[in-house]
Short mmCIF file of C-alpha atoms and ligand atoms in Angstrom, two decimals:
data_model
loop_
_atom_site.label_atom_id
_atom_site.label_comp_id
_atom_site.label_asym_id
_atom_site.label_seq_id
_atom_site.Cartn_x
_atom_site.Cartn_y
_atom_site.Cartn_z
CA MET A 23 26.11 -15.19 -29.89
CA LEU A 24 23.35 -17.35 -28.43
CA ILE A 25 20.07 -16.04 -27.07
CA ILE A 26 18.78 -18.24 -24.26
CA LYS A 27 15.36 -17.56 -22.85
CA ASN A 28 14.90 -20.20 -20.17
CA ASN A 29 16.74 -22.05 -17.44
CA ALA A 30 16.70 -25.43 -19.17
CA GLY A 31 18.60 -23.99 -22.17
CA LEU A 32 21.03 -22.20 -19.90
CA GLN A 33 21.78 -25.34 -17.87
CA VAL A 34 22.63 -27.32 -21.02
CA PHE A 35 24.97 -24.57 -22.21
CA ILE A 36 26.68 -24.10 -18.83
CA ALA A 37 27.18 -27.85 -18.32
CA ALA A 38 28.83 -28.15 -21.76
CA ALA A 39 31.10 -25.16 -21.08
CA GLN A 40 32.16 -26.51 -17.71
CA LYS A 41 32.86 -29.93 -19.20
CA LYS A 42 35.29 -28.22 -21.56
CA GLY A 43 36.92 -26.42 -18.60
CA GLN A 44 35.86 -23.01 -19.89
CA ARG A 45 35.93 -20.04 -17.50
CA ILE A 46 32.63 -18.18 -17.31
CA GLY A 47 32.31 -14.42 -16.88
CA PHE A 48 28.89 -13.08 -15.90
CA VAL A 49 27.48 -9.57 -16.40
CA PRO A 50 24.02 -9.11 -14.87
CA THR A 51 22.06 -6.15 -16.26
CA MET A 52 18.56 -4.78 -16.42
CA GLY A 53 18.91 -3.95 -20.11
CA ALA A 54 18.53 -0.57 -21.86
CA LEU A 55 22.20 -1.13 -22.52
CA HIS A 56 24.78 1.59 -23.05
CA GLU A 57 28.57 1.81 -23.34
CA GLY A 58 28.90 1.30 -19.56
CA HIS A 59 27.31 -2.15 -19.83
CA LEU A 60 29.30 -2.98 -22.97
CA ALA A 61 32.53 -2.10 -21.16
CA LEU A 62 31.62 -4.67 -18.50
CA VAL A 63 31.04 -7.30 -21.20
CA ARG A 64 34.40 -6.49 -22.83
CA HIS A 65 36.06 -6.67 -19.41
CA ALA A 66 34.40 -10.07 -18.80
CA ALA A 67 35.59 -11.30 -22.20
CA SER A 68 39.16 -10.31 -21.36
CA LEU A 69 39.05 -12.58 -18.27
CA SER A 70 37.03 -15.57 -19.35
CA ASP A 71 36.37 -18.02 -22.18
CA ILE A 72 32.66 -17.37 -22.33
CA VAL A 73 30.56 -14.40 -21.27
CA VAL A 74 26.96 -14.60 -20.14
CA CYS A 75 25.12 -11.27 -20.07
CA SER A 76 21.69 -11.41 -18.46
CA ILE A 77 18.94 -8.91 -19.11
CA PHE A 78 16.31 -9.04 -16.40
CA VAL A 79 14.40 -6.11 -14.95
CA ASN A 80 14.22 -7.39 -11.39
CA PRO A 81 10.88 -6.46 -9.81
CA THR A 82 12.08 -7.14 -6.25
CA GLN A 83 14.62 -4.31 -6.23
CA PHE A 84 12.17 -1.56 -7.17
CA ASN A 85 10.64 0.13 -4.17
CA ASP A 86 8.69 2.45 -6.48
CA PRO A 87 6.18 0.65 -8.78
CA SER A 88 6.13 3.54 -11.27
CA ASP A 89 9.95 3.38 -11.59
CA LEU A 90 9.61 -0.32 -12.47
CA GLU A 91 6.85 0.42 -14.95
CA LYS A 92 8.80 3.27 -16.60
CA TYR A 93 12.07 1.30 -16.80
CA PRO A 94 13.08 1.23 -20.50
CA ARG A 95 13.04 -2.22 -22.20
CA PRO A 96 14.48 -1.89 -25.74
CA ILE A 97 15.28 -5.59 -26.06
CA THR A 98 15.89 -5.78 -29.83
CA ARG A 99 18.33 -2.88 -29.64
CA ASP A 100 20.05 -4.43 -26.61
CA ILE A 101 20.64 -7.72 -28.42
CA HIS A 102 22.02 -5.83 -31.40
CA LEU A 103 24.46 -3.91 -29.15
CA LEU A 104 25.76 -7.12 -27.62
CA HIS A 105 27.03 -8.38 -30.98
CA ASN A 106 30.79 -7.96 -31.40
CA VAL A 107 31.66 -7.04 -27.81
CA GLY A 108 32.60 -10.56 -26.71
CA CYS A 109 29.21 -11.72 -25.41
CA THR A 110 28.69 -15.48 -25.83
CA VAL A 111 25.20 -15.81 -24.36
CA VAL A 112 22.42 -13.30 -23.83
CA TYR A 113 20.29 -14.77 -21.09
CA LEU A 114 16.74 -13.43 -20.98
CA PRO A 115 14.97 -15.19 -18.13
CA SER A 116 11.32 -14.66 -17.27
CA VAL A 117 10.20 -13.69 -13.76
CA ASP A 118 9.19 -17.35 -13.23
CA ASP A 119 12.67 -18.55 -14.26
CA VAL A 120 14.30 -16.33 -11.66
CA TYR A 121 11.60 -16.72 -9.04
CA PRO A 122 9.87 -20.07 -9.66
CA PRO A 123 6.62 -20.25 -7.72
CA GLY A 124 7.22 -22.34 -4.61
CA LEU A 125 10.97 -21.71 -4.46
CA ASN A 126 12.03 -19.49 -1.58
CA THR A 127 14.67 -17.21 -3.08
CA SER A 128 14.61 -14.46 -0.45
CA MET A 129 17.78 -14.17 1.59
CA ARG A 130 18.13 -14.24 5.33
CA LEU A 131 21.52 -12.53 5.08
CA LYS A 132 21.39 -8.90 6.25
CA PRO A 133 24.24 -6.62 5.18
CA GLY A 134 23.58 -4.40 8.23
CA PRO A 135 25.10 -0.90 8.29
CA LEU A 136 26.30 -1.21 4.65
CA SER A 137 22.70 -1.28 3.46
CA GLU A 138 21.27 1.21 5.94
CA VAL A 139 22.95 4.33 4.54
CA MET A 140 22.56 6.31 1.29
CA GLU A 141 20.61 4.17 -1.23
CA GLY A 142 19.40 2.01 1.67
CA GLU A 143 17.95 5.04 3.43
CA PHE A 144 16.12 6.35 0.40
CA ARG A 145 15.19 3.07 -1.32
CA PRO A 146 13.99 0.77 1.45
CA GLY A 147 14.16 -2.90 0.45
CA HIS A 148 16.25 -2.16 -2.63
CA PHE A 149 19.37 -4.03 -1.54
CA ALA A 150 17.42 -7.03 -0.26
CA GLY A 151 16.08 -7.29 -3.83
CA VAL A 152 19.54 -6.81 -5.36
CA MET A 153 21.08 -9.53 -3.18
CA GLN A 154 18.17 -11.85 -3.91
CA VAL A 155 18.46 -11.48 -7.70
CA VAL A 156 22.26 -11.62 -7.86
CA ASN A 157 22.39 -14.67 -5.59
CA ARG A 158 19.73 -16.44 -7.66
CA LEU A 159 21.39 -15.56 -10.98
CA LEU A 160 24.76 -16.77 -9.65
CA ASP A 161 23.10 -20.09 -8.77
CA LEU A 162 21.82 -20.38 -12.33
CA VAL A 163 24.89 -19.15 -14.24
CA THR A 164 27.58 -20.53 -11.87
CA PRO A 165 30.26 -18.13 -13.15
CA ASP A 166 33.92 -17.84 -12.22
CA TYR A 167 33.81 -14.04 -12.48
CA LEU A 168 31.03 -11.59 -11.67
CA ILE A 169 31.64 -8.23 -13.34
CA MET A 170 29.93 -5.15 -11.88
CA GLY A 171 30.26 -1.39 -12.33
CA GLN A 172 31.77 1.10 -9.91
CA LYS A 173 28.91 3.40 -10.91
CA ASP A 174 26.83 1.51 -8.31
CA TYR A 175 29.46 1.72 -5.58
CA GLN A 176 27.21 0.71 -2.69
CA GLN A 177 25.79 -2.20 -4.67
CA VAL A 178 29.31 -3.53 -5.24
CA ALA A 179 30.08 -3.24 -1.50
CA ILE A 180 26.94 -5.19 -0.63
CA ILE A 181 27.54 -7.92 -3.20
CA ARG A 182 31.15 -8.23 -1.98
CA PHE A 183 29.80 -8.65 1.54
CA MET A 184 27.30 -11.25 0.29
CA LEU A 185 29.94 -13.29 -1.55
CA GLN A 186 32.24 -13.23 1.48
CA SER A 187 29.43 -14.17 3.86
CA LEU A 188 28.36 -17.08 1.65
CA LYS A 189 32.00 -18.15 1.18
CA SER A 190 31.38 -18.01 -2.54
CA THR A 191 34.18 -18.91 -4.95
CA VAL A 192 32.92 -16.37 -7.49
CA GLU A 193 35.46 -13.59 -8.04
CA LEU A 194 33.94 -10.10 -8.03
CA VAL A 195 35.53 -7.80 -10.59
CA VAL A 196 34.75 -4.08 -10.49
CA SER A 197 34.88 -2.09 -13.72
CA PRO A 198 35.30 1.72 -13.79
CA THR A 199 32.40 4.07 -14.47
CA ILE A 200 31.96 4.95 -18.13
CA ARG A 201 30.93 8.54 -18.72
CA GLU A 202 29.63 10.74 -21.49
CA LYS A 203 32.15 13.27 -22.83
CA ASP A 204 30.74 15.91 -20.48
CA GLY A 205 31.23 13.70 -17.42
CA LEU A 206 27.67 12.43 -16.93
CA ALA A 207 27.80 8.79 -15.80
CA MET A 208 26.09 6.62 -18.38
CA SER A 209 22.82 5.21 -17.08
CA SER A 210 19.77 3.53 -18.55
CA ARG A 211 17.73 6.30 -16.94
CA ASN A 212 19.51 9.09 -18.88
CA VAL A 213 17.22 8.58 -21.90
CA ARG A 214 14.37 9.84 -19.73
CA LEU A 215 16.07 13.20 -19.03
CA THR A 216 14.47 16.21 -20.71
CA LYS A 217 16.75 18.31 -22.89
CA ALA A 218 17.07 20.92 -20.14
CA TRP A 219 17.91 18.30 -17.48
CA ARG A 220 20.37 16.60 -19.79
CA SER A 221 22.23 19.90 -20.08
CA HIS A 222 22.34 20.32 -16.27
CA ALA A 223 23.20 16.68 -15.54
CA PRO A 224 27.04 16.94 -15.90
CA LEU A 225 27.00 19.18 -12.80
CA ILE A 226 26.65 16.04 -10.68
CA HIS A 227 30.04 14.65 -11.68
CA LYS A 228 31.58 18.12 -11.65
CA THR A 229 30.41 18.74 -8.08
CA LEU A 230 31.62 15.31 -6.92
CA SER A 231 35.00 15.83 -8.59
CA LEU A 232 35.50 19.21 -6.86
CA VAL A 233 35.58 17.41 -3.52
CA ARG A 234 38.99 15.96 -4.33
CA GLY A 235 40.61 19.39 -3.99
CA GLN A 236 38.53 20.30 -0.93
CA LEU A 237 39.19 17.26 1.23
CA ASN A 238 42.09 18.74 3.14
CA GLN A 239 40.85 22.31 3.08
CA LYS A 240 37.27 22.32 4.30
CA THR A 241 35.37 20.42 6.97
CA LEU A 242 33.40 17.44 5.71
CA GLN A 243 30.22 19.10 6.94
CA THR A 244 30.96 22.14 4.76
CA ILE A 245 31.87 19.97 1.76
CA GLU A 246 28.59 18.04 2.01
CA LYS A 247 26.51 21.18 2.57
CA GLU A 248 28.11 22.96 -0.39
CA GLY A 249 27.64 19.88 -2.58
CA ILE A 250 23.91 19.81 -1.81
CA GLU A 251 23.64 23.58 -2.39
CA ALA A 252 25.47 23.44 -5.74
CA LEU A 253 22.99 20.83 -6.98
CA GLU A 254 19.95 22.60 -5.56
CA GLU A 255 21.00 25.83 -7.23
CA VAL A 256 20.06 24.54 -10.68
CA GLY A 257 16.97 22.73 -9.42
CA PHE A 258 18.19 19.20 -8.63
CA ARG A 259 16.59 17.62 -5.58
CA PRO A 260 19.55 15.88 -3.96
CA GLU A 261 18.77 13.09 -1.48
CA TYR A 262 22.29 12.82 -0.13
CA PHE A 263 25.82 14.04 -0.87
CA ARG A 264 28.16 12.13 1.40
CA VAL A 265 31.87 11.61 1.90
CA VAL A 266 32.15 8.07 3.26
CA ASP A 267 34.68 5.39 4.07
CA GLY A 268 35.14 3.35 0.89
CA GLU A 269 34.74 0.05 2.75
CA THR A 270 32.24 0.63 5.57
CA LEU A 271 30.27 3.32 3.66
CA GLN A 272 29.84 5.22 6.90
CA GLN A 273 30.34 9.00 7.00
CA ILE A 274 33.84 9.98 8.01
CA LYS A 275 35.10 12.71 10.30
CA ASP A 276 38.81 12.88 9.58
CA PRO A 277 40.04 11.94 6.08
CA SER A 278 43.54 11.21 7.39
CA HIS A 279 42.14 8.24 9.36
CA HIS A 280 40.84 6.45 6.25
CA ASP A 281 42.66 4.60 3.45
CA HIS A 282 39.58 4.44 1.21
CA ILE A 283 37.31 7.45 0.72
CA VAL A 284 34.50 7.95 -1.77
CA VAL A 285 31.98 10.73 -2.29
CA CYS A 286 28.52 9.57 -3.35
CA THR A 287 25.34 11.37 -4.33
CA ALA A 288 21.79 10.73 -5.47
CA ALA A 289 19.73 13.53 -6.93
CA TRP A 290 16.44 13.89 -8.75
CA ALA A 291 16.66 15.65 -12.10
CA GLY A 292 12.95 16.32 -12.60
CA ASP A 293 11.40 12.87 -12.28
CA VAL A 294 14.63 10.97 -13.04
CA ARG A 295 16.77 9.79 -10.15
CA LEU A 296 20.51 9.85 -10.88
CA ILE A 297 23.34 8.45 -8.75
CA ASP A 298 27.08 8.84 -9.08
CA ASN A 299 30.28 8.68 -7.05
CA VAL A 300 33.94 9.59 -7.26
CA ILE A 301 36.70 7.71 -5.48
CA LEU A 302 38.84 10.22 -3.58
CA LYS A 303 41.34 7.85 -1.98
CA PRO A 304 43.46 5.93 -2.84
P1 AMP B 14 21.94 -1.92 -14.49
O1 AMP B 14 21.51 -2.47 -15.80
O2 AMP B 14 21.79 -0.46 -14.38
O3 AMP B 14 21.39 -2.70 -13.32
O4 AMP B 14 23.51 -2.14 -14.44
C1 AMP B 14 24.10 -3.38 -14.71
C2 AMP B 14 25.56 -3.27 -14.40
O5 AMP B 14 26.15 -2.25 -15.20
C3 AMP B 14 25.85 -2.90 -12.94
O6 AMP B 14 26.97 -3.64 -12.48
C4 AMP B 14 26.17 -1.43 -13.04
O7 AMP B 14 27.01 -0.96 -12.01
C5 AMP B 14 26.88 -1.37 -14.38
N1 AMP B 14 26.86 -0.01 -14.93
C6 AMP B 14 25.78 0.78 -15.12
N2 AMP B 14 26.16 1.97 -15.62
C7 AMP B 14 27.51 1.93 -15.74
C8 AMP B 14 28.49 2.86 -16.17
N3 AMP B 14 28.17 4.08 -16.61
N4 AMP B 14 29.78 2.48 -16.17
C9 AMP B 14 30.14 1.23 -15.75
N5 AMP B 14 29.26 0.31 -15.31
C10 AMP B 14 27.96 0.66 -15.30
#
């Protein structure tokens, strides 16, 4: 496994791989790696000849400076974890590599309604930053496959929209959410949960999963209200709990009119913000 810390090194490696006709799988991450990230790397390795995993805490997608500051950065441990999971290159760019002074990397593309709901409502500017960093990293890595996690459902929808809008040839591959045994979706932020919050945290997935059995029995308004209440009961501060169309991400009225349905939530567990979702249909 190679560790590449700058663009010049990456370009040499990528050019050599492409000359050999090797297929490149790319897994962008912000580090503080866990089994969820490693599953993406394994998935990438099953599709491609070489796997590039980037670790870059992207400042432009944080709307809250203290969240950026508190974001865990255990780089030595991360590199250790990437051994033996099929990673060929760990790419550790600096802020100047990703955003060279003088280069305009911001995107004019606006994902519209997709980015105005849920995360977009509560984290203004977040998706503009996500599109900017993914687009820039794709320019640098030039992969065949981009592997992302279903855990960030809305992010996947926005990147899919971006790739389609840019007529990109990169194939987006979505990997299922990896969970702890008790159902909690793995997240880099979980290490910041207090012991008490860690014990409450599985309620998020449990509450989302209950919706599956309720979809044809209760109104969506009731489902969403009860979801919020269940989380509030133990002290979570939910920002949203929404049953949405799996493609447009807009709230739905009648489940029978939609082929793709997903329930998504974001909730504060103390000072840690957790998100999760469960696909209800198909
Ligand atoms: P992050 O480092 O949190 O920006 O995540 C990097 C990638 O890992 C994104 O595509 C995430 O959706 C994905 N990811 C994060 N947590 C999980 C998880 N528990 N299961 C599967 N993929 C995940």
